[in-house]
Coordinates of C-alpha atoms and ligand atoms in Angstrom, one line a residue:
X173 CA 98.6 112.7 -140.4
X174 CA 95.4 110.8 -141.0
X175 CA 92.5 112.3 -139.2
X176 CA 89.7 109.9 -138.4
X177 CA 87.8 111.9 -135.8
X178 CA 84.1 111.6 -136.6
X179 CA 82.9 113.9 -139.3
X180 CA 81.3 117.2 -138.1
X181 CA 83.6 117.6 -135.1
X182 CA 86.3 120.3 -135.5
X183 CA 89.7 119.0 -134.4
X184 CA 93.2 120.0 -133.3
X185 CA 95.7 121.0 -136.0
X186 CA 98.0 118.1 -136.9
X187 CA 101.0 120.1 -135.5
X188 CA 99.4 120.2 -132.0
X189 CA 98.2 116.6 -132.2
X190 CA 101.8 115.6 -132.8
X191 CA 103.0 117.8 -129.9
X192 CA 100.4 116.4 -127.5
X193 CA 101.3 112.8 -128.5
X194 CA 105.1 113.5 -128.2
X195 CA 104.5 115.0 -124.7
X196 CA 102.6 111.8 -123.6
X197 CA 99.3 113.6 -123.1
X198 CA 97.7 111.6 -125.9
X199 CA 98.7 107.9 -125.8
X200 CA 97.1 106.7 -129.0
X201 CA 94.9 104.2 -127.1
X202 CA 91.2 103.7 -127.3
X203 CA 89.0 103.0 -124.3
X204 CA 88.3 99.6 -125.9
X205 CA 92.0 98.7 -125.9
X206 CA 92.5 100.0 -122.3
X207 CA 89.5 98.0 -121.1
X208 CA 91.4 94.8 -122.0
X209 CA 94.7 96.1 -120.7
X210 CA 93.1 96.7 -117.3
X211 CA 91.3 93.3 -117.4
X212 CA 94.7 91.5 -118.2
X213 CA 96.4 93.4 -115.4
X214 CA 93.9 93.3 -112.6
X215 CA 91.3 90.7 -113.7
X216 CA 89.5 89.9 -110.4
X217 CA 89.7 93.4 -108.8
X218 CA 86.4 95.0 -108.4
X219 CA 85.7 97.7 -111.1
X220 CA 82.0 98.4 -110.5
X221 CA 79.5 98.0 -107.7
X222 CA 75.8 98.7 -108.3
X223 CA 73.7 97.5 -105.4
X224 CA 73.9 93.7 -105.4
X225 CA 75.8 93.6 -108.8
X226 CA 79.6 93.6 -108.7
X227 CA 81.7 93.5 -111.9
X228 CA 85.4 92.7 -111.8
X229 CA 87.7 94.3 -114.5
X230 CA 87.5 91.0 -116.3
X231 CA 83.7 90.8 -116.1
X232 CA 83.5 94.4 -117.4
X233 CA 85.7 93.6 -120.5
X234 CA 83.9 90.2 -121.2
X235 CA 80.4 91.8 -120.9
X236 CA 81.4 94.8 -122.9
X237 CA 82.6 92.5 -125.7
X238 CA 79.4 90.5 -125.5
X239 CA 77.3 93.6 -125.8
X240 CA 79.6 95.0 -128.6
X241 CA 79.0 91.9 -130.6
X242 CA 75.2 92.1 -130.1
X243 CA 75.2 95.8 -131.1
X244 CA 77.1 95.0 -134.3
X245 CA 74.3 92.3 -134.8
X246 CA 71.6 95.0 -134.7
X247 CA 73.4 96.7 -137.6
X248 CA 75.2 99.4 -135.7
X249 CA 78.7 100.1 -136.9
X250 CA 81.7 102.4 -136.3
X251 CA 80.6 106.1 -136.5
X252 CA 77.0 105.4 -135.7
X253 CA 75.5 107.3 -132.7
X254 CA 73.4 106.2 -129.9
X255 CA 71.4 108.5 -127.6
X256 CA 72.0 107.3 -124.0
X257 CA 69.5 108.2 -121.3
X258 CA 70.4 105.9 -118.4
X259 CA 70.6 106.5 -114.7
X260 CA 73.7 105.4 -112.8
X261 CA 73.7 101.6 -113.3
X262 CA 76.2 98.9 -114.3
X263 CA 74.6 98.6 -117.8
X264 CA 75.6 102.2 -118.4
X265 CA 79.3 101.4 -117.8
X266 CA 79.2 98.2 -119.9
X267 CA 77.5 100.1 -122.7
X268 CA 80.1 102.9 -122.7
X269 CA 82.9 100.4 -123.2
X270 CA 81.0 98.3 -125.7
X271 CA 80.5 101.4 -127.8
X272 CA 84.1 102.4 -127.4
X273 CA 85.2 98.9 -128.6
X274 CA 83.4 99.2 -131.9
X275 CA 83.4 102.9 -132.5
X276 CA 79.7 103.5 -131.9
X277 CA 79.4 106.9 -130.2
X278 CA 77.1 107.4 -127.2
X279 CA 75.5 110.9 -126.9
X280 CA 75.0 111.4 -123.2
X281 CA 71.7 112.9 -122.1
X282 CA 70.2 113.4 -118.6
X283 CA 67.3 111.6 -117.0
X284 CA 65.0 114.6 -116.9
X285 CA 65.2 115.1 -120.7
X286 CA 61.9 114.6 -122.4
X287 CA 60.6 114.5 -126.0
X288 CA 61.6 118.1 -126.8
X289 CA 65.3 117.6 -125.9
X290 CA 65.7 113.9 -127.0
X291 CA 64.1 114.5 -130.4
X292 CA 66.4 117.5 -131.0
X293 CA 69.5 115.6 -129.8
X294 CA 68.7 112.5 -131.8
X295 CA 68.0 114.5 -135.0
X296 CA 70.9 116.9 -134.7
X297 CA 73.3 114.2 -133.7
X298 CA 72.1 111.9 -136.5
X299 CA 71.6 109.1 -134.0
X300 CA 70.3 105.6 -135.1
X301 CA 69.8 104.1 -131.6
X302 CA 68.5 105.0 -128.2
X303 CA 69.1 103.4 -124.8
X304 CA 66.7 104.2 -121.9
X305 CA 65.3 102.6 -118.8
X306 CA 61.8 101.1 -119.2
X307 CA 60.5 103.3 -116.4
X308 CA 62.4 105.6 -114.1
X309 CA 61.0 107.3 -111.0
X310 CA 57.4 107.0 -112.2
X311 CA 58.0 108.1 -115.8
X312 CA 57.5 105.8 -118.8
X313 CA 60.8 106.1 -120.7
X314 CA 60.1 103.1 -122.9
X315 CA 57.1 105.0 -124.3
X316 CA 59.2 108.1 -124.7
X317 CA 61.7 106.0 -126.6
X318 CA 59.0 104.9 -129.0
X319 CA 57.9 108.5 -129.5
X320 CA 61.4 109.6 -130.3
X321 CA 61.7 106.7 -132.8
X322 CA 58.5 107.9 -134.5
X323 CA 59.7 111.6 -134.6
X324 CA 63.1 110.6 -135.8
X325 CA 62.7 107.5 -138.0
X326 CA 66.5 107.1 -138.3
X327 CA 66.4 106.0 -134.7
X328 CA 65.7 102.3 -135.4
X329 CA 67.3 100.5 -132.5
X330 CA 65.7 100.9 -129.1
X331 CA 67.5 99.4 -126.1
X332 CA 65.8 99.2 -122.7
X333 CA 67.0 98.5 -119.2
X334 CA 64.4 97.5 -116.6
X335 CA 64.2 99.9 -113.6
X336 CA 65.2 97.1 -111.2
X337 CA 68.1 96.2 -113.5
X338 CA 67.0 92.6 -114.1
X339 CA 66.6 91.1 -117.6
X340 CA 63.1 91.7 -118.9
X341 CA 60.7 91.5 -121.9
X342 CA 60.5 95.0 -123.4
X343 CA 57.7 96.1 -125.6
X344 CA 57.6 95.3 -129.4
X345 CA 60.5 96.8 -131.2
X346 CA 62.7 97.2 -128.2
X347 CA 65.7 95.1 -127.2
X348 CA 66.6 94.1 -123.6
X349 CA 70.0 95.8 -123.0
X350 CA 70.6 93.8 -119.8
X351 CA 70.2 90.5 -121.6
X352 CA 72.5 91.7 -124.3
X353 CA 75.3 92.1 -121.7
X354 CA 75.2 88.4 -120.8
X355 CA 78.2 86.7 -122.4
X356 CA 77.6 83.5 -124.4
X357 CA 80.0 81.6 -126.6
X358 CA 83.8 81.8 -126.6
X359 CA 85.0 85.1 -125.1
X360 CA 88.6 84.7 -126.5
X361 CA 87.3 84.2 -130.0
X362 CA 85.1 87.3 -129.6
X363 CA 88.0 89.3 -128.2
X364 CA 90.1 88.4 -131.2
X365 CA 87.4 89.4 -133.6
X366 CA 86.7 92.7 -131.9
X367 CA 90.4 93.5 -131.7
X368 CA 90.2 93.9 -135.5
X369 CA 87.7 96.8 -135.2
X370 CA 89.3 99.8 -136.8
X371 CA 88.7 102.3 -134.0
X372 CA 91.2 105.1 -133.9
X373 CA 92.2 107.0 -130.8
X374 CA 91.5 110.2 -132.7
X375 CA 87.8 109.2 -133.1
X376 CA 85.1 110.7 -131.0
X377 CA 84.4 108.4 -128.0
X378 CA 81.4 110.2 -126.7
X379 CA 79.3 113.3 -127.1
X380 CA 78.6 115.4 -124.0
X381 CA 76.0 118.1 -123.9
X382 CA 76.9 121.8 -123.6
X383 CA 75.4 123.8 -120.8
X384 CA 73.6 125.6 -123.5
X385 CA 73.5 129.4 -124.2
X386 CA 71.5 129.3 -127.4
X387 CA 68.4 127.2 -126.8
X388 CA 68.9 123.5 -127.1
X389 CA 72.2 121.8 -126.1
X390 CA 75.1 121.6 -128.5
X391 CA 77.1 118.4 -128.9
X392 CA 80.6 118.2 -127.5
X393 CA 82.6 115.5 -129.3
X394 CA 85.4 114.1 -127.0
X395 CA 88.0 111.9 -128.6
X396 CA 89.5 108.8 -127.1
X397 CA 92.9 110.6 -126.9
X398 CA 91.7 113.7 -125.2
X399 CA 89.1 112.1 -122.9
X400 CA 91.5 109.5 -121.7
X401 CA 94.0 112.2 -120.8
X402 CA 91.2 114.1 -119.2
X403 CA 90.4 111.2 -116.9
X404 CA 94.0 110.0 -116.3
X405 CA 95.4 113.4 -115.5
X406 CA 92.4 114.2 -113.3
X407 CA 93.1 110.9 -111.4
X408 CA 96.7 111.9 -110.9
X409 CA 95.9 115.4 -109.6
X410 CA 93.2 114.1 -107.3
X411 CA 95.5 111.4 -105.8
X412 CA 93.3 108.5 -107.0
X413 CA 95.0 105.0 -106.6
X414 CA 94.0 101.4 -106.8
X415 CA 92.6 101.8 -103.2
X416 CA 90.2 104.6 -104.3
X417 CA 86.5 103.8 -103.9
X418 CA 84.7 106.4 -105.9
X419 CA 81.0 107.0 -105.4
X420 CA 79.1 108.2 -108.6
X421 CA 76.1 109.9 -107.1
X422 CA 75.5 112.7 -109.5
X423 CA 74.6 111.6 -113.1
X424 CA 77.4 109.5 -114.6
X425 CA 76.5 110.8 -118.0
X426 CA 77.7 114.2 -116.9
X427 CA 81.4 115.0 -117.4
X428 CA 82.0 115.6 -113.7
X429 CA 81.0 112.0 -112.6
X430 CA 82.2 110.4 -115.8
X431 CA 85.7 111.7 -116.2
X432 CA 86.8 114.3 -113.6
X433 CA 88.2 111.9 -112.5
X434 CA 84.9 110.1 -112.1
X435 CA 84.3 106.6 -113.3
X436 CA 86.9 106.7 -116.0
X437 CA 89.6 108.2 -113.8
X438 CA 88.9 105.5 -111.2
X439 CA 89.3 102.7 -113.8
X440 CA 92.5 104.4 -115.1
X441 CA 94.2 103.6 -111.7
X442 CA 92.5 100.3 -110.9
X443 CA 90.1 101.6 -108.2
X444 CA 86.4 100.7 -107.6
X445 CA 83.4 102.7 -108.8
X446 CA 80.3 102.5 -106.7
X447 CA 77.0 103.6 -108.4
X448 CA 73.9 104.9 -106.7
X449 CA 70.9 106.0 -108.7
X450 CA 70.3 109.3 -107.0
X451 CA 72.2 111.7 -104.8
X452 CA 69.6 111.3 -101.9
X453 CA 71.5 111.3 -98.6
X454 CA 69.8 108.0 -97.6
X455 CA 71.1 106.1 -100.6
X456 CA 74.5 107.7 -100.7
X457 CA 75.3 107.5 -97.0
X458 CA 74.3 103.8 -96.9
X459 CA 76.6 103.1 -99.9
X460 CA 79.5 105.1 -98.3
X461 CA 79.2 103.0 -95.1
X462 CA 78.8 99.7 -96.9
X463 CA 81.5 100.1 -99.5
X464 CA 83.9 102.3 -97.5
X465 CA 83.8 105.0 -100.2
X466 CA 86.9 107.3 -100.2
X467 CA 85.8 110.0 -102.6
X468 CA 82.7 111.4 -104.2
X469 CA 81.7 114.4 -106.3
X470 CA 78.8 116.7 -105.7
X471 CA 77.2 119.9 -106.9
X472 CA 77.1 122.6 -104.1
X473 CA 73.3 122.3 -103.7
X474 CA 73.6 118.6 -103.0
X475 CA 76.5 119.1 -100.7
X476 CA 74.4 121.5 -98.7
X477 CA 71.6 119.0 -98.5
X478 CA 74.0 116.4 -97.3
X479 CA 75.4 118.8 -94.7
X480 CA 71.9 119.6 -93.4
X481 CA 71.0 115.9 -93.2
X482 CA 74.2 115.2 -91.2
X483 CA 73.7 118.2 -88.9
X484 CA 70.1 117.1 -88.2
X485 CA 71.2 113.7 -87.1
X486 CA 74.8 113.8 -85.9
X487 CA 76.5 110.4 -85.3
X488 CA 73.9 108.5 -87.2
X489 CA 75.9 107.9 -90.3
X490 CA 79.4 106.5 -90.5
X491 CA 81.2 108.4 -93.2
X492 CA 84.7 108.0 -91.7
X493 CA 86.0 106.3 -94.9
X494 CA 85.6 109.5 -96.9
X495 CA 89.0 111.2 -97.6
X496 CA 87.9 113.8 -100.2
X497 CA 84.7 115.5 -101.1
X498 CA 84.9 117.1 -104.6
X499 CA 82.5 120.0 -105.0
X500 CA 81.9 121.7 -108.4
X501 CA 79.8 122.4 -111.4
X502 CA 78.4 125.6 -109.7
X503 CA 80.0 128.1 -107.4
X504 CA 80.5 126.9 -103.8
X505 CA 80.1 129.8 -101.3
X506 CA 83.2 130.2 -99.2
X507 CA 81.2 130.0 -96.0
X508 CA 79.9 126.6 -97.1
X509 CA 83.3 125.5 -98.1
X510 CA 84.6 126.1 -94.6
X511 CA 82.0 123.8 -93.2
X512 CA 83.0 120.7 -95.3
X513 CA 85.9 119.5 -93.2
X514 CA 84.3 119.9 -89.8
X515 CA 81.0 118.3 -90.9
X516 CA 82.3 115.5 -93.2
X517 CA 85.6 115.0 -91.5
X518 CA 87.4 114.9 -94.9
X519 CA 89.1 117.4 -97.1
X520 CA 87.4 119.5 -99.7
X521 CA 88.5 119.7 -103.3
X522 CA 86.9 122.4 -105.4
X523 CA 86.4 121.6 -109.1
X524 CA 85.7 124.1 -111.8
X525 CA 85.4 122.9 -115.3
X526 CA 83.3 122.4 -118.3
X527 CA 82.2 119.6 -120.6
X528 CA 84.1 121.4 -123.4
X529 CA 87.3 120.6 -121.7
X530 CA 89.3 122.7 -119.2
X531 CA 89.4 121.4 -115.7
X532 CA 90.6 123.2 -112.6
X533 CA 91.1 121.6 -109.3
X534 CA 92.3 122.9 -105.9
X535 CA 95.2 120.7 -105.1
X536 CA 95.1 118.3 -102.1
X537 CA 98.0 120.2 -100.5
X538 CA 96.7 123.8 -101.1
X539 CA 96.3 125.7 -97.8
X540 CA 92.8 125.6 -96.4
X541 CA 92.1 129.2 -97.1
X542 CA 92.9 128.7 -100.8
X543 CA 90.8 125.5 -101.0
X544 CA 87.9 127.4 -99.4
X545 CA 88.1 130.5 -101.4
X546 CA 89.1 129.4 -105.0
X547 CA 88.0 127.1 -107.7
X548 CA 91.4 125.6 -108.4
X549 CA 93.8 125.9 -111.2
X550 CA 94.2 124.1 -114.6
X551 CA 95.2 120.5 -114.2
X552 CA 97.5 120.2 -117.2
X553 CA 100.8 122.0 -117.8
X554 CA 99.6 122.3 -121.4
X555 CA 96.4 124.1 -120.5
X556 CA 96.6 127.7 -121.8
X557 CA 94.3 130.2 -120.1
X558 CA 93.9 134.0 -120.4
X559 CA 91.6 136.5 -118.8
X560 CA 90.4 139.2 -121.2
X561 CA 88.0 142.1 -121.5
X562 CA 85.0 142.2 -123.9
X563 CA 87.4 143.3 -126.7
X564 CA 89.6 140.3 -126.2
X565 CA 92.5 142.3 -124.5
X566 CA 94.1 140.9 -121.4
X567 CA 92.9 142.5 -118.1
X568 CA 95.5 143.5 -115.5
X569 CA 96.6 140.6 -113.2
X570 CA 94.0 139.9 -110.5
X571 CA 91.2 141.8 -112.2
X572 CA 87.9 140.2 -113.4
X573 CA 87.6 139.3 -117.0
X574 CA 86.4 136.6 -119.4
X575 CA 88.2 133.3 -119.3
X576 CA 89.5 131.8 -122.6
X577 CA 91.3 128.6 -122.9
X578 CA 92.8 125.9 -125.1
X579 CA 94.8 122.8 -124.6
X580 CA 95.1 119.0 -125.2
X581 CA 91.6 118.2 -123.9
X582 CA 89.6 121.3 -124.7
X583 CA 87.5 121.0 -127.9
X584 CA 88.1 123.1 -131.0
X585 CA 84.5 123.5 -131.9
X586 CA 81.0 122.0 -131.3
X587 CA 79.6 119.3 -133.6
X588 CA 78.1 120.7 -136.7
X589 CA 77.6 124.2 -135.4
X590 CA 79.5 126.6 -137.8
X591 CA 77.8 129.8 -136.5
X592 CA 78.0 129.1 -132.8
X593 CA 81.6 128.0 -133.3
X594 CA 82.5 131.3 -134.9
X595 CA 81.3 133.0 -131.7
X596 CA 82.5 130.6 -129.1
X597 CA 86.0 130.0 -130.5
X598 CA 88.6 132.4 -131.7
X599 CA 90.2 131.7 -135.2
X600 CA 93.3 130.4 -133.4
X601 CA 91.3 127.9 -131.3
X602 CA 90.7 129.6 -128.0
X603 CA 87.4 128.6 -126.4
X604 CA 85.5 131.5 -125.0
X605 CA 84.1 130.0 -121.8
X606 CA 81.8 132.9 -121.1
X607 CA 82.8 132.6 -117.4
X608 CA 84.0 135.7 -115.5
X609 CA 87.0 134.8 -113.4
X610 CA 89.9 136.5 -111.7
X611 CA 93.3 135.1 -110.7
X612 CA 93.6 134.8 -106.9
X613 CA 96.9 135.7 -105.3
X614 CA 97.6 132.0 -104.9
X615 CA 97.5 131.7 -108.7
X616 CA 94.2 129.8 -108.5
X617 CA 91.1 131.0 -110.3
X618 CA 88.0 132.5 -108.6
X619 CA 84.8 132.2 -110.6
X620 CA 82.9 135.4 -110.2
X621 CA 80.0 134.8 -112.6
X622 CA 79.3 134.4 -116.3
X623 CA 78.6 136.6 -119.2
X624 CA 76.3 134.2 -120.9
X625 CA 72.7 134.0 -120.2
X626 CA 72.5 130.7 -118.3
X627 CA 70.7 129.7 -115.1
X628 CA 72.8 127.2 -113.1
X629 CA 70.1 125.3 -111.1
X630 CA 71.8 122.8 -108.9
X631 CA 74.5 122.3 -111.5
X632 CA 72.0 121.9 -114.4
X633 CA 72.7 124.6 -116.9
X634 CA 69.6 126.1 -118.5
X635 CA 69.5 128.5 -121.4
X636 CA 67.4 131.6 -120.6
X637 CA 66.7 131.9 -124.3
X638 CA 65.2 128.4 -124.5
X639 CA 62.9 129.0 -121.6
X640 CA 61.9 132.4 -123.2
X641 CA 61.0 130.6 -126.4
X642 CA 58.7 128.2 -124.6
X643 CA 57.0 131.1 -122.7
X644 CA 56.2 132.7 -126.0
X645 CA 54.0 129.7 -126.8
X646 CA 51.6 131.0 -124.2
X647 CA 49.0 133.2 -125.9
X648 CA 49.0 135.7 -123.0
X649 CA 52.7 136.4 -123.2
X650 CA 53.8 139.6 -125.0
X651 CA 57.4 139.9 -123.8
X652 CA 59.4 137.4 -121.8
X653 CA 62.8 137.7 -120.0
X654 CA 64.2 134.8 -118.0
X655 CA 66.7 135.4 -115.3
X656 CA 68.5 133.5 -112.6
X657 CA 67.7 134.5 -109.0
X658 CA 69.4 133.1 -105.9
X659 CA 67.7 130.1 -104.2
X660 CA 68.4 128.6 -100.8
X661 CA 68.1 125.0 -102.1
X662 CA 69.2 125.0 -105.7
X663 CA 71.7 127.8 -105.7
X664 CA 69.8 129.5 -108.5
X665 CA 66.3 129.3 -109.7
X666 CA 64.5 130.3 -112.9
X667 CA 62.5 133.4 -112.7
X668 CA 60.3 134.3 -115.7
X669 CA 59.6 138.1 -116.1
X670 CA 56.7 138.6 -118.5
X671 CA 54.6 141.4 -119.9
X672 CA 51.1 140.2 -120.8
X673 CA 48.7 141.1 -123.6
X674 CA 46.0 143.5 -122.3
X675 CA 43.1 141.7 -120.8
X676 CA 44.9 138.4 -120.2
X677 CA 46.1 136.7 -117.1
X678 CA 48.8 134.1 -116.3
X679 CA 50.0 132.1 -113.3
X680 CA 52.6 129.5 -112.7
X681 CA 50.2 126.6 -113.3
X682 CA 49.6 127.9 -116.9
X683 CA 53.4 127.9 -117.4
X684 CA 53.8 124.4 -116.0
X685 CA 51.0 123.2 -118.3
X686 CA 52.6 124.5 -121.5
X687 CA 56.0 123.1 -120.5
X688 CA 54.4 119.7 -119.8
X689 CA 52.4 119.8 -123.1
X690 CA 55.5 120.3 -125.3
X691 CA 57.4 117.7 -123.2
X692 CA 60.3 119.8 -121.8
X693 CA 62.5 118.6 -119.0
X694 CA 61.0 119.5 -115.6
X695 CA 64.1 121.3 -114.3
X696 CA 63.6 124.0 -117.0
X697 CA 60.2 125.1 -115.7
X698 CA 60.3 128.5 -114.0
X699 CA 59.9 128.5 -110.3
X700 CA 59.0 132.1 -110.1
X701 CA 56.8 134.3 -112.2
X702 CA 56.9 138.1 -112.2
X703 CA 54.3 140.0 -114.2
X704 CA 55.4 143.5 -115.2
X705 CA 53.8 146.4 -117.1
X706 CA 57.0 146.7 -119.2
X707 CA 60.5 145.2 -119.3
X708 CA 63.3 147.6 -118.3
X709 CA 65.6 148.5 -121.2
X710 CA 69.3 149.4 -121.4
X711 CA 70.4 152.6 -123.2
X712 CA 71.0 150.4 -126.2
X713 CA 67.4 149.3 -125.9
X714 CA 68.2 145.7 -125.0
X715 CA 66.3 144.1 -122.2
X716 CA 68.0 145.1 -119.0
X717 CA 68.4 141.8 -117.2
X718 CA 70.8 143.2 -114.7
X719 CA 68.0 145.5 -113.3
X720 CA 65.6 142.6 -113.3
X721 CA 68.0 140.4 -111.4
X722 CA 68.7 143.1 -108.8
X723 CA 65.0 143.7 -108.4
X724 CA 63.8 140.1 -108.0
X725 CA 66.9 138.9 -106.1
X726 CA 66.3 141.6 -103.6
X727 CA 62.7 140.4 -103.3
X728 CA 64.0 136.9 -102.5
X729 CA 66.3 138.2 -99.8
X730 CA 63.5 140.4 -98.4
X731 CA 61.0 137.5 -98.5
Ligands
LIG826 P1 79.1 121.8 -117.6 O1 79.7 121.8 -118.9 O2 77.7 121.4 -117.4 O3 80.0 121.1 -116.6 O4 79.1 123.4 -117.1 C1 80.2 124.2 -117.1 C2 79.9 125.5 -116.5 O5 79.5 125.4 -115.2 C3 81.1 126.4 -116.4 O6 81.4 127.1 -117.6 C4 80.7 127.3 -115.3 O7 79.9 128.4 -115.8 C5 80.0 126.4 -114.4 N1 80.8 125.9 -113.3 C6 81.4 124.7 -113.3 N2 82.1 124.5 -112.1 C7 82.0 125.6 -111.4 C8 82.5 126.1 -110.2 N3 83.3 125.3 -109.4 N4 82.2 127.4 -109.8 C9 81.4 128.1 -110.5 N5 80.9 127.8 -111.7 C10 81.2 126.5 -112.2

């Protein structure tokens, strides 16, 4: 079978692709085709609400076509990649579908990413374009875009959205993305022309970023076939219908809000997606009241913040339209889970998954005690999971072990990452998630922790190794070990344990200064600094992070 998935992305064996297609998991449709099917079916229904801007399904298709034509006009073509750093805004949605229509592949990044991350991502991904806001929450992204363009000359096309979403006049060398979405000329003609674009459903539709264990993020190529199934099956399991009003409050460029079921799952069933730029309770609660939102997705730390806000001012906000609150992306404490229904007056759904694929959901009809205490079970009958020890042997039922998985929407390897792939995937295609889980008596999974060295700060995954590498740029640092310690507000925080060269000193402001100097995302800056005479070692003479974690987590509890 012809395989046209973008080069560099390992793919499923043809035998499995045929099976997944025969079983109806893969439908052989691109998001560009679907976008028009939806528009033809439910033209005037509202697809997107972003503040005062409302797009019907027809508007979305017509605007995406207009933008697609303009993107082609800049010289972009099928297989080209565009780094996308946009907040939740209607232009993000139009850009996603415009790219899907012509086979240009967005690489999704997060708003806090700075020079260090964007340059790496653009270079590693071989991107030729970049989309950013002009400014965002006081930061000059347009200037950042120019710096990325200088560092990575292949990035020639810079697309800018004004922070207020209106058309604007960007600086020299940048194009106004908002203006490019405004349709002109004959929409039917354009549709016909774009229908001829040779995009295959086996192509990569988007690159997501990995949580990152080895320094900078790896690129996760998701195909039209597998990602469409990801969104459609999620919508089915989560009971989404045409009446669903989904609020995207966490970043829409993250898998959770994009496709679990997120925006794409909402569109798959003809619902409405409401976008807010930040998960601040004030914004989100106003949008829930105004748009009668039925479901939203949050990281546990944000859910806790929302709960505290509601508890502090009971009766002030009308969230009665909410039917389901999805919480995931980091472990939700059972005690907190139990408070969701009484405080929000809606049911809780726990979500455990990863941008690499596998998604587990508690089901809407699971008993309360199962919803509160587990992170759900795989959504697809074709998901394979196994729980193994460090030698790869299955552990006895109910015991903790490492989760491995494969299936119709779990990738078979990261983009252009031969060595990492050899570690993260078995030769027969199982993805080693690095998560430690056990199977609960209900059959659902409980996530107990992870074997990989990652800090999960409010759902943002930070590689300890990357932070250590930055710390070594400080002249005073002789040894560095970065660990996660529990944090009231963010779930986990970054704690840097360092040994200094004799006669030197260091405090957190020095650490902040070096991170700012190299242009690293703010959320990766350690919040806690511990200076030690020596780092504890294991018998194998590796740094004993377990001891460090115990020592400094205790300190947090005691403090
Ligand atoms: P990401 O690819 O950014 O979605 O991160 C995926 C990782 O987040 C998983 O491998 C887990 O380590 C963690 N994670 C996601 N959801 C949960 C959850 N509900 N409970 C515990 N950890 C989670």
